[in-house]
Amino acid sequence: MANHLEKHEHYVQGKQNEVKTLFILESPGKTELEKGYPCAGPSGEVMSKALLKISPVSDKAFGELIAGKDPNVVQYAIFDTFKFPLKKDDLKPGETLNESESIWQNLKDVEQDSWQQCKKMGCHSAKITNKILELSRSAPSIFDEYKNTLGDCLKSFPNLEEIVVCGFIAQCMFKEYSGLSEWPYNKWISWTHENDFFLRFVKHPRSCLDDKGNVIVKNGKVDWKYSKHRKNR
Protein backbone atom coordinates (compact mmCIF):
# COMPACT_ATOMS: atom_id res chain seq x y z
CA MET A 1 0.00 0.00 0.00
CA ALA A 2 1.36 3.42 -0.97
CA ASN A 3 1.28 6.33 1.47
CA HIS A 4 0.21 8.78 -1.27
CA LEU A 5 -2.13 9.02 -4.18
CA GLU A 6 -0.25 9.72 -7.41
CA LYS A 7 -2.22 12.89 -8.14
CA HIS A 8 -4.85 15.22 -6.70
CA GLU A 9 -7.38 15.14 -9.55
CA HIS A 10 -9.29 12.11 -10.84
CA TYR A 11 -11.78 11.89 -13.70
CA VAL A 12 -12.69 9.51 -16.51
CA GLN A 13 -9.58 9.60 -18.66
CA GLY A 14 -10.06 11.24 -22.04
CA LYS A 15 -13.34 12.83 -20.95
CA GLN A 16 -12.14 16.09 -19.36
CA ASN A 17 -14.22 18.09 -21.84
CA GLU A 18 -17.36 16.46 -20.44
CA VAL A 19 -16.69 17.29 -16.78
CA LYS A 20 -19.37 19.64 -15.42
CA THR A 21 -19.04 19.11 -11.65
CA LEU A 22 -15.86 19.00 -9.55
CA PHE A 23 -16.00 17.59 -6.01
CA ILE A 24 -13.18 18.78 -3.76
CA LEU A 25 -12.57 16.50 -0.80
CA GLU A 26 -9.98 16.18 1.94
CA SER A 27 -7.46 13.34 1.82
CA PRO A 28 -7.19 9.60 1.13
CA GLY A 29 -7.95 6.98 3.77
CA LYS A 30 -6.78 3.38 4.01
CA THR A 31 -9.05 2.10 1.26
CA GLU A 32 -8.10 4.94 -1.08
CA LEU A 33 -4.40 4.27 -0.54
CA GLU A 34 -4.91 0.56 -1.20
CA LYS A 35 -6.91 1.17 -4.39
CA GLY A 36 -4.90 4.14 -5.64
CA TYR A 37 -7.82 6.54 -6.17
CA PRO A 38 -10.10 8.74 -4.01
CA CYS A 39 -13.64 7.93 -2.84
CA ALA A 40 -12.89 4.20 -2.95
CA GLY A 41 -14.47 3.34 0.41
CA PRO A 42 -17.67 4.09 2.32
CA SER A 43 -17.60 7.83 1.51
CA GLY A 44 -17.52 6.91 -2.15
CA GLU A 45 -20.52 4.63 -1.62
CA VAL A 46 -22.44 7.56 -0.13
CA MET A 47 -21.67 9.68 -3.19
CA SER A 48 -22.76 6.98 -5.65
CA LYS A 49 -26.04 6.35 -3.83
CA ALA A 50 -26.78 10.06 -3.56
CA LEU A 51 -25.77 11.04 -7.10
CA LEU A 52 -26.58 8.10 -9.33
CA LYS A 53 -29.51 6.26 -7.71
CA ILE A 54 -29.30 3.53 -10.39
CA SER A 55 -28.54 0.01 -9.19
CA PRO A 56 -26.13 -1.73 -9.68
CA VAL A 57 -24.06 1.37 -10.55
CA SER A 58 -25.02 3.11 -7.30
CA ASP A 59 -23.79 0.09 -5.29
CA LYS A 60 -20.17 0.76 -6.30
CA ALA A 61 -17.92 3.40 -4.74
CA PHE A 62 -17.81 6.64 -6.70
CA GLY A 63 -14.04 6.53 -7.15
CA GLU A 64 -14.27 2.97 -8.48
CA LEU A 65 -16.72 4.12 -11.16
CA ILE A 66 -14.42 6.95 -12.25
CA ALA A 67 -11.34 4.72 -12.25
CA GLY A 68 -13.29 2.13 -14.25
CA LYS A 69 -14.36 4.74 -16.84
CA ASP A 70 -18.04 4.15 -16.21
CA PRO A 71 -20.13 6.24 -18.67
CA ASN A 72 -22.49 7.29 -15.85
CA VAL A 73 -19.82 9.47 -14.21
CA VAL A 74 -18.08 11.20 -17.12
CA GLN A 75 -19.59 14.54 -16.01
CA TYR A 76 -17.87 14.33 -12.60
CA ALA A 77 -14.33 14.81 -11.32
CA ILE A 78 -12.75 14.53 -7.87
CA PHE A 79 -9.93 16.62 -6.40
CA ASP A 80 -8.30 15.53 -3.13
CA THR A 81 -6.92 18.53 -1.23
CA PHE A 82 -4.07 16.34 0.06
CA LYS A 83 -2.51 13.34 -1.68
CA PHE A 84 -1.40 11.87 1.67
CA PRO A 85 -3.67 10.83 4.59
CA LEU A 86 -4.35 13.42 7.27
CA LYS A 87 -5.43 10.70 9.71
CA LYS A 88 -2.29 9.15 11.15
CA ASP A 89 -4.10 5.84 11.70
CA ASP A 90 -4.52 5.48 7.94
CA LEU A 91 -0.80 4.83 7.52
CA LYS A 92 0.46 1.26 7.86
CA PRO A 93 2.57 0.53 10.97
CA GLY A 94 6.09 1.78 10.41
CA GLU A 95 5.09 3.86 7.39
CA THR A 96 6.05 7.53 7.52
CA LEU A 97 5.57 10.77 5.61
CA ASN A 98 8.13 13.46 4.99
CA GLU A 99 8.58 16.25 7.52
CA SER A 100 6.29 18.79 5.81
CA GLU A 101 3.51 16.25 5.33
CA SER A 102 3.76 15.11 8.95
CA ILE A 103 3.39 18.71 10.10
CA TRP A 104 0.22 19.11 8.05
CA GLN A 105 -1.27 15.99 9.63
CA ASN A 106 -1.71 18.13 12.75
CA LEU A 107 -4.58 19.82 10.91
CA LYS A 108 -6.75 16.76 11.53
CA ASP A 109 -6.11 16.94 15.27
CA VAL A 110 -7.11 20.61 15.28
CA GLU A 111 -10.32 19.80 13.40
CA GLN A 112 -11.35 17.12 15.87
CA ASP A 113 -10.39 19.10 18.98
CA SER A 114 -12.00 22.36 17.82
CA TRP A 115 -15.31 20.66 17.00
CA GLN A 116 -15.46 19.27 20.54
CA GLN A 117 -14.73 22.73 21.95
CA CYS A 118 -16.82 24.90 19.63
CA LYS A 119 -19.84 23.01 18.29
CA LYS A 120 -20.43 26.08 16.10
CA MET A 121 -19.46 26.40 12.45
CA GLY A 122 -17.94 29.89 12.68
CA CYS A 123 -15.70 29.09 15.63
CA HIS A 124 -14.76 25.70 14.19
CA SER A 125 -13.79 27.05 10.77
CA ALA A 126 -11.82 29.93 12.35
CA LYS A 127 -9.65 27.53 14.33
CA ILE A 128 -8.96 25.39 11.26
CA THR A 129 -8.20 28.46 9.14
CA ASN A 130 -5.77 29.80 11.74
CA LYS A 131 -3.97 26.45 11.74
CA ILE A 132 -3.80 26.46 7.94
CA LEU A 133 -2.20 29.92 8.01
CA GLU A 134 0.29 28.73 10.59
CA LEU A 135 1.15 25.59 8.59
CA SER A 136 1.41 27.49 5.31
CA ARG A 137 4.21 29.50 6.92
CA SER A 138 6.04 26.60 8.60
CA ALA A 139 5.66 24.09 5.72
CA PRO A 140 4.68 26.19 2.68
CA SER A 141 5.44 23.58 0.00
CA ILE A 142 2.24 21.62 0.74
CA PHE A 143 -0.06 24.64 0.44
CA ASP A 144 1.79 25.91 -2.62
CA GLU A 145 1.39 22.55 -4.37
CA TYR A 146 -2.32 22.53 -3.51
CA LYS A 147 -2.84 26.03 -4.92
CA ASN A 148 -0.91 25.40 -8.10
CA THR A 149 -2.45 22.00 -8.78
CA LEU A 150 -6.00 23.18 -8.11
CA GLY A 151 -5.50 26.17 -10.40
CA ASP A 152 -4.26 23.90 -13.19
CA CYS A 153 -7.13 21.49 -12.54
CA LEU A 154 -9.77 24.21 -12.95
CA LYS A 155 -8.21 25.20 -16.28
CA SER A 156 -8.15 21.60 -17.53
CA PHE A 157 -11.97 21.26 -17.55
CA PRO A 158 -13.19 23.75 -20.20
CA ASN A 159 -16.88 23.03 -19.57
CA LEU A 160 -16.79 22.94 -15.78
CA GLU A 161 -19.88 24.56 -14.23
CA GLU A 162 -20.01 23.54 -10.56
CA ILE A 163 -17.52 23.21 -7.72
CA VAL A 164 -18.70 21.36 -4.61
CA VAL A 165 -16.34 21.47 -1.61
CA CYS A 166 -16.90 18.74 0.98
CA GLY A 167 -15.90 18.93 4.65
CA PHE A 168 -14.44 21.65 6.87
CA ILE A 169 -10.75 21.14 6.10
CA ALA A 170 -11.26 21.15 2.33
CA GLN A 171 -13.54 24.18 2.69
CA CYS A 172 -11.09 26.17 4.80
CA MET A 173 -8.26 25.36 2.39
CA PHE A 174 -10.40 26.40 -0.57
CA LYS A 175 -11.47 29.61 1.17
CA GLU A 176 -7.82 30.57 1.68
CA TYR A 177 -7.06 29.72 -1.95
CA SER A 178 -10.02 31.62 -3.38
CA GLY A 179 -10.21 34.62 -1.05
CA LEU A 180 -13.94 34.09 -0.53
CA SER A 181 -15.57 36.60 1.81
CA GLU A 182 -18.53 34.34 2.63
CA TRP A 183 -19.14 30.73 3.63
CA PRO A 184 -21.53 29.22 1.05
CA TYR A 185 -22.71 26.28 3.14
CA ASN A 186 -25.62 24.41 1.53
CA LYS A 187 -26.25 27.27 -0.87
CA TRP A 188 -25.03 28.12 -4.35
CA ILE A 189 -23.05 31.27 -5.05
CA SER A 190 -21.29 32.55 -8.17
CA TRP A 191 -17.49 32.54 -8.10
CA THR A 192 -15.17 33.81 -10.82
CA HIS A 193 -11.69 32.41 -11.33
CA GLU A 194 -10.79 33.10 -14.96
CA ASN A 195 -14.15 31.43 -15.69
CA ASP A 196 -17.51 31.70 -13.93
CA PHE A 197 -18.57 28.83 -11.69
CA PHE A 198 -21.35 27.92 -9.30
CA LEU A 199 -19.85 27.12 -5.89
CA ARG A 200 -21.30 25.26 -2.91
CA PHE A 201 -19.95 23.94 0.42
CA VAL A 202 -21.55 20.72 1.75
CA LYS A 203 -20.89 18.29 4.57
CA HIS A 204 -18.40 15.50 3.94
CA PRO A 205 -20.06 12.32 2.65
CA ARG A 206 -18.61 10.38 5.61
CA SER A 207 -21.15 12.21 7.79
CA CYS A 208 -23.73 9.87 6.23
CA LEU A 209 -22.11 6.76 7.72
CA ASP A 210 -23.04 5.02 10.95
CA ASP A 211 -20.54 3.99 13.65
CA LYS A 212 -19.76 0.79 11.73
CA GLY A 213 -19.08 2.63 8.47
CA ASN A 214 -22.33 1.64 6.79
CA VAL A 215 -24.25 4.11 4.60
CA ILE A 216 -27.27 5.54 6.42
CA VAL A 217 -30.36 5.29 4.24
CA LYS A 218 -33.65 6.85 5.37
CA ASN A 219 -36.85 6.39 3.41
CA GLY A 220 -34.80 5.02 0.54
CA LYS A 221 -32.53 8.08 0.38
CA VAL A 222 -29.06 9.10 1.51
CA ASP A 223 -29.08 12.42 3.35
CA TRP A 224 -26.13 14.00 1.56
CA LYS A 225 -27.31 17.46 0.57
CA TYR A 226 -25.83 17.91 -2.87
CA SER A 227 -28.13 18.96 -5.68
CA LYS A 228 -27.22 20.37 -9.06
CA HIS A 229 -27.55 24.11 -9.50
CA ARG A 230 -31.02 24.83 -10.82
CA LYS A 231 -29.61 26.42 -13.99
CA ASN A 232 -27.76 23.21 -14.83
CA ARG A 233 -30.63 20.76 -14.54
mmCIF file of C-alpha atoms in Angstrom:
data_model
loop_
_atom_site.group_PDB
_atom_site.id
_atom_site.type_symbol
_atom_site.label_atom_id
_atom_site.label_comp_id
_atom_site.label_asym_id
_atom_site.label_seq_id
_atom_site.Cartn_x
_atom_site.Cartn_y
_atom_site.Cartn_z
ATOM 1 C CA MET A 1 0.000 0.000 0.000
ATOM 2 C CA ALA A 2 1.362 3.416 -0.969
ATOM 3 C CA ASN A 3 1.275 6.328 1.475
ATOM 4 C CA HIS A 4 0.206 8.780 -1.265
ATOM 5 C CA LEU A 5 -2.134 9.020 -4.184
ATOM 6 C CA GLU A 6 -0.255 9.718 -7.412
ATOM 7 C CA LYS A 7 -2.224 12.888 -8.142
ATOM 8 C CA HIS A 8 -4.852 15.223 -6.699
ATOM 9 C CA GLU A 9 -7.377 15.140 -9.547
ATOM 10 C CA HIS A 10 -9.294 12.110 -10.841
ATOM 11 C CA TYR A 11 -11.777 11.891 -13.703
ATOM 12 C CA VAL A 12 -12.692 9.511 -16.509
ATOM 13 C CA GLN A 13 -9.576 9.600 -18.656
ATOM 14 C CA GLY A 14 -10.056 11.240 -22.035
ATOM 15 C CA LYS A 15 -13.337 12.834 -20.950
ATOM 16 C CA GLN A 16 -12.139 16.092 -19.357
ATOM 17 C CA ASN A 17 -14.221 18.090 -21.841
ATOM 18 C CA GLU A 18 -17.362 16.460 -20.440
ATOM 19 C CA VAL A 19 -16.692 17.292 -16.778
ATOM 20 C CA LYS A 20 -19.370 19.643 -15.419
ATOM 21 C CA THR A 21 -19.039 19.109 -11.645
ATOM 22 C CA LEU A 22 -15.864 19.001 -9.545
ATOM 23 C CA PHE A 23 -15.999 17.586 -6.007
ATOM 24 C CA ILE A 24 -13.177 18.779 -3.758
ATOM 25 C CA LEU A 25 -12.573 16.504 -0.795
ATOM 26 C CA GLU A 26 -9.976 16.184 1.942
ATOM 27 C CA SER A 27 -7.460 13.340 1.817
ATOM 28 C CA PRO A 28 -7.193 9.599 1.133
ATOM 29 C CA GLY A 29 -7.949 6.978 3.775
ATOM 30 C CA LYS A 30 -6.785 3.381 4.015
ATOM 31 C CA THR A 31 -9.048 2.097 1.255
ATOM 32 C CA GLU A 32 -8.095 4.939 -1.082
ATOM 33 C CA LEU A 33 -4.405 4.268 -0.541
ATOM 34 C CA GLU A 34 -4.910 0.557 -1.203
ATOM 35 C CA LYS A 35 -6.913 1.172 -4.394
ATOM 36 C CA GLY A 36 -4.896 4.139 -5.636
ATOM 37 C CA TYR A 37 -7.818 6.543 -6.172
ATOM 38 C CA PRO A 38 -10.101 8.741 -4.011
ATOM 39 C CA CYS A 39 -13.644 7.928 -2.836
ATOM 40 C CA ALA A 40 -12.894 4.204 -2.953
ATOM 41 C CA GLY A 41 -14.469 3.341 0.405
ATOM 42 C CA PRO A 42 -17.667 4.089 2.324
ATOM 43 C CA SER A 43 -17.601 7.830 1.513
ATOM 44 C CA GLY A 44 -17.521 6.911 -2.155
ATOM 45 C CA GLU A 45 -20.516 4.630 -1.619
ATOM 46 C CA VAL A 46 -22.443 7.561 -0.129
ATOM 47 C CA MET A 47 -21.667 9.677 -3.192
ATOM 48 C CA SER A 48 -22.761 6.982 -5.646
ATOM 49 C CA LYS A 49 -26.040 6.345 -3.835
ATOM 50 C CA ALA A 50 -26.780 10.063 -3.564
ATOM 51 C CA LEU A 51 -25.768 11.040 -7.096
ATOM 52 C CA LEU A 52 -26.582 8.105 -9.334
ATOM 53 C CA LYS A 53 -29.513 6.256 -7.715
ATOM 54 C CA ILE A 54 -29.297 3.535 -10.385
ATOM 55 C CA SER A 55 -28.535 0.013 -9.189
ATOM 56 C CA PRO A 56 -26.126 -1.726 -9.684
ATOM 57 C CA VAL A 57 -24.061 1.366 -10.548
ATOM 58 C CA SER A 58 -25.019 3.105 -7.304
ATOM 59 C CA ASP A 59 -23.787 0.094 -5.292
ATOM 60 C CA LYS A 60 -20.174 0.762 -6.299
ATOM 61 C CA ALA A 61 -17.923 3.400 -4.740
ATOM 62 C CA PHE A 62 -17.807 6.639 -6.700
ATOM 63 C CA GLY A 63 -14.044 6.528 -7.147
ATOM 64 C CA GLU A 64 -14.267 2.970 -8.483
ATOM 65 C CA LEU A 65 -16.718 4.118 -11.155
ATOM 66 C CA ILE A 66 -14.419 6.950 -12.251
ATOM 67 C CA ALA A 67 -11.341 4.719 -12.253
ATOM 68 C CA GLY A 68 -13.289 2.132 -14.251
ATOM 69 C CA LYS A 69 -14.356 4.744 -16.841
ATOM 70 C CA ASP A 70 -18.042 4.153 -16.205
ATOM 71 C CA PRO A 71 -20.128 6.244 -18.671
ATOM 72 C CA ASN A 72 -22.492 7.286 -15.847
ATOM 73 C CA VAL A 73 -19.818 9.466 -14.206
ATOM 74 C CA VAL A 74 -18.080 11.203 -17.125
ATOM 75 C CA GLN A 75 -19.586 14.542 -16.012
ATOM 76 C CA TYR A 76 -17.874 14.328 -12.602
ATOM 77 C CA ALA A 77 -14.328 14.812 -11.318
ATOM 78 C CA ILE A 78 -12.752 14.531 -7.872
ATOM 79 C CA PHE A 79 -9.934 16.621 -6.401
ATOM 80 C CA ASP A 80 -8.304 15.532 -3.134
ATOM 81 C CA THR A 81 -6.921 18.527 -1.227
ATOM 82 C CA PHE A 82 -4.075 16.339 0.061
ATOM 83 C CA LYS A 83 -2.506 13.335 -1.677
ATOM 84 C CA PHE A 84 -1.401 11.868 1.671
ATOM 85 C CA PRO A 85 -3.668 10.832 4.595
ATOM 86 C CA LEU A 86 -4.351 13.417 7.267
ATOM 87 C CA LYS A 87 -5.434 10.701 9.708
ATOM 88 C CA LYS A 88 -2.289 9.154 11.154
ATOM 89 C CA ASP A 89 -4.095 5.842 11.699
ATOM 90 C CA ASP A 90 -4.517 5.484 7.935
ATOM 91 C CA LEU A 91 -0.795 4.835 7.516
ATOM 92 C CA LYS A 92 0.460 1.262 7.862
ATOM 93 C CA PRO A 93 2.574 0.534 10.973
ATOM 94 C CA GLY A 94 6.094 1.779 10.413
ATOM 95 C CA GLU A 95 5.092 3.861 7.386
ATOM 96 C CA THR A 96 6.053 7.529 7.519
ATOM 97 C CA LEU A 97 5.572 10.773 5.611
ATOM 98 C CA ASN A 98 8.133 13.463 4.988
ATOM 99 C CA GLU A 99 8.584 16.253 7.519
ATOM 100 C CA SER A 100 6.294 18.786 5.812
ATOM 101 C CA GLU A 101 3.511 16.246 5.326
ATOM 102 C CA SER A 102 3.758 15.112 8.948
ATOM 103 C CA ILE A 103 3.395 18.711 10.105
ATOM 104 C CA TRP A 104 0.220 19.111 8.046
ATOM 105 C CA GLN A 105 -1.275 15.994 9.629
ATOM 106 C CA ASN A 106 -1.715 18.134 12.750
ATOM 107 C CA LEU A 107 -4.580 19.820 10.914
ATOM 108 C CA LYS A 108 -6.749 16.756 11.528
ATOM 109 C CA ASP A 109 -6.112 16.937 15.272
ATOM 110 C CA VAL A 110 -7.110 20.605 15.284
ATOM 111 C CA GLU A 111 -10.319 19.804 13.396
ATOM 112 C CA GLN A 112 -11.355 17.116 15.868
ATOM 113 C CA ASP A 113 -10.395 19.097 18.978
ATOM 114 C CA SER A 114 -11.996 22.355 17.816
ATOM 115 C CA TRP A 115 -15.310 20.656 17.004
ATOM 116 C CA GLN A 116 -15.457 19.271 20.542
ATOM 117 C CA GLN A 117 -14.731 22.727 21.952
ATOM 118 C CA CYS A 118 -16.821 24.899 19.628
ATOM 119 C CA LYS A 119 -19.842 23.012 18.285
ATOM 120 C CA LYS A 120 -20.430 26.081 16.098
ATOM 121 C CA MET A 121 -19.460 26.398 12.448
ATOM 122 C CA GLY A 122 -17.943 29.894 12.678
ATOM 123 C CA CYS A 123 -15.702 29.087 15.634
ATOM 124 C CA HIS A 124 -14.765 25.703 14.195
ATOM 125 C CA SER A 125 -13.788 27.055 10.771
ATOM 126 C CA ALA A 126 -11.818 29.929 12.346
ATOM 127 C CA LYS A 127 -9.648 27.525 14.335
ATOM 128 C CA ILE A 128 -8.960 25.387 11.260
ATOM 129 C CA THR A 129 -8.199 28.458 9.137
ATOM 130 C CA ASN A 130 -5.770 29.802 11.742
ATOM 131 C CA LYS A 131 -3.973 26.454 11.742
ATOM 132 C CA ILE A 132 -3.804 26.457 7.939
ATOM 133 C CA LEU A 133 -2.203 29.917 8.007
ATOM 134 C CA GLU A 134 0.294 28.728 10.594
ATOM 135 C CA LEU A 135 1.146 25.593 8.585
ATOM 136 C CA SER A 136 1.411 27.494 5.311
ATOM 137 C CA ARG A 137 4.206 29.500 6.924
ATOM 138 C CA SER A 138 6.036 26.598 8.605
ATOM 139 C CA ALA A 139 5.660 24.088 5.721
ATOM 140 C CA PRO A 140 4.680 26.188 2.681
ATOM 141 C CA SER A 141 5.437 23.579 0.005
ATOM 142 C CA ILE A 142 2.242 21.621 0.739
ATOM 143 C CA PHE A 143 -0.055 24.637 0.443
ATOM 144 C CA ASP A 144 1.792 25.913 -2.623
ATOM 145 C CA GLU A 145 1.391 22.552 -4.367
ATOM 146 C CA TYR A 146 -2.322 22.529 -3.513
ATOM 147 C CA LYS A 147 -2.844 26.027 -4.915
ATOM 148 C CA ASN A 148 -0.907 25.405 -8.104
ATOM 149 C CA THR A 149 -2.451 22.001 -8.783
ATOM 150 C CA LEU A 150 -6.004 23.177 -8.109
ATOM 151 C CA GLY A 151 -5.501 26.168 -10.395
ATOM 152 C CA ASP A 152 -4.259 23.897 -13.186
ATOM 153 C CA CYS A 153 -7.132 21.495 -12.541
ATOM 154 C CA LEU A 154 -9.768 24.206 -12.954
ATOM 155 C CA LYS A 155 -8.211 25.196 -16.277
ATOM 156 C CA SER A 156 -8.153 21.601 -17.525
ATOM 157 C CA PHE A 157 -11.966 21.257 -17.552
ATOM 158 C CA PRO A 158 -13.186 23.746 -20.196
ATOM 159 C CA ASN A 159 -16.882 23.033 -19.574
ATOM 160 C CA LEU A 160 -16.794 22.942 -15.780
ATOM 161 C CA GLU A 161 -19.878 24.559 -14.226
ATOM 162 C CA GLU A 162 -20.008 23.542 -10.558
ATOM 163 C CA ILE A 163 -17.521 23.214 -7.718
ATOM 164 C CA VAL A 164 -18.701 21.356 -4.614
ATOM 165 C CA VAL A 165 -16.338 21.468 -1.606
ATOM 166 C CA CYS A 166 -16.905 18.737 0.977
ATOM 167 C CA GLY A 167 -15.903 18.932 4.653
ATOM 168 C CA PHE A 168 -14.440 21.647 6.870
ATOM 169 C CA ILE A 169 -10.752 21.136 6.103
ATOM 170 C CA ALA A 170 -11.262 21.148 2.327
ATOM 171 C CA GLN A 171 -13.544 24.181 2.691
ATOM 172 C CA CYS A 172 -11.085 26.165 4.797
ATOM 173 C CA MET A 173 -8.258 25.364 2.387
ATOM 174 C CA PHE A 174 -10.401 26.404 -0.572
ATOM 175 C CA LYS A 175 -11.472 29.606 1.169
ATOM 176 C CA GLU A 176 -7.824 30.574 1.677
ATOM 177 C CA TYR A 177 -7.061 29.718 -1.945
ATOM 178 C CA SER A 178 -10.021 31.619 -3.381
ATOM 179 C CA GLY A 179 -10.208 34.621 -1.048
ATOM 180 C CA LEU A 180 -13.941 34.094 -0.528
ATOM 181 C CA SER A 181 -15.572 36.598 1.805
ATOM 182 C CA GLU A 182 -18.531 34.339 2.633
ATOM 183 C CA TRP A 183 -19.138 30.733 3.634
ATOM 184 C CA PRO A 184 -21.526 29.215 1.046
ATOM 185 C CA TYR A 185 -22.712 26.283 3.142
ATOM 186 C CA ASN A 186 -25.620 24.412 1.525
ATOM 187 C CA LYS A 187 -26.247 27.269 -0.869
ATOM 188 C CA TRP A 188 -25.028 28.123 -4.353
ATOM 189 C CA ILE A 189 -23.053 31.272 -5.050
ATOM 190 C CA SER A 190 -21.291 32.547 -8.173
ATOM 191 C CA TRP A 191 -17.491 32.537 -8.102
ATOM 192 C CA THR A 192 -15.171 33.810 -10.816
ATOM 193 C CA HIS A 193 -11.686 32.410 -11.327
ATOM 194 C CA GLU A 194 -10.793 33.099 -14.959
ATOM 195 C CA ASN A 195 -14.145 31.432 -15.693
ATOM 196 C CA ASP A 196 -17.506 31.703 -13.928
ATOM 197 C CA PHE A 197 -18.571 28.827 -11.693
ATOM 198 C CA PHE A 198 -21.351 27.916 -9.301
ATOM 199 C CA LEU A 199 -19.851 27.118 -5.889
ATOM 200 C CA ARG A 200 -21.299 25.265 -2.911
ATOM 201 C CA PHE A 201 -19.954 23.942 0.420
ATOM 202 C CA VAL A 202 -21.546 20.725 1.746
ATOM 203 C CA LYS A 203 -20.886 18.294 4.572
ATOM 204 C CA HIS A 204 -18.402 15.505 3.941
ATOM 205 C CA PRO A 205 -20.063 12.317 2.653
ATOM 206 C CA ARG A 206 -18.614 10.376 5.608
ATOM 207 C CA SER A 207 -21.153 12.210 7.787
ATOM 208 C CA CYS A 208 -23.734 9.873 6.229
ATOM 209 C CA LEU A 209 -22.108 6.760 7.716
ATOM 210 C CA ASP A 210 -23.042 5.024 10.951
ATOM 211 C CA ASP A 211 -20.544 3.989 13.651
ATOM 212 C CA LYS A 212 -19.764 0.785 11.730
ATOM 213 C CA GLY A 213 -19.077 2.625 8.469
ATOM 214 C CA ASN A 214 -22.332 1.643 6.791
ATOM 215 C CA VAL A 215 -24.249 4.108 4.604
ATOM 216 C CA ILE A 216 -27.274 5.544 6.419
ATOM 217 C CA VAL A 217 -30.360 5.290 4.236
ATOM 218 C CA LYS A 218 -33.652 6.846 5.373
ATOM 219 C CA ASN A 219 -36.853 6.393 3.408
ATOM 220 C CA GLY A 220 -34.799 5.019 0.542
ATOM 221 C CA LYS A 221 -32.532 8.083 0.380
ATOM 222 C CA VAL A 222 -29.064 9.099 1.511
ATOM 223 C CA ASP A 223 -29.079 12.417 3.354
ATOM 224 C CA TRP A 224 -26.129 14.003 1.562
ATOM 225 C CA LYS A 225 -27.307 17.464 0.571
ATOM 226 C CA TYR A 226 -25.828 17.914 -2.867
ATOM 227 C CA SER A 227 -28.128 18.964 -5.680
ATOM 228 C CA LYS A 228 -27.218 20.371 -9.058
ATOM 229 C CA HIS A 229 -27.552 24.112 -9.497
ATOM 230 C CA ARG A 230 -31.021 24.831 -10.819
ATOM 231 C CA LYS A 231 -29.613 26.420 -13.993
ATOM 232 C CA ASN A 232 -27.758 23.213 -14.832
ATOM 233 C CA ARG A 233 -30.631 20.762 -14.540
#
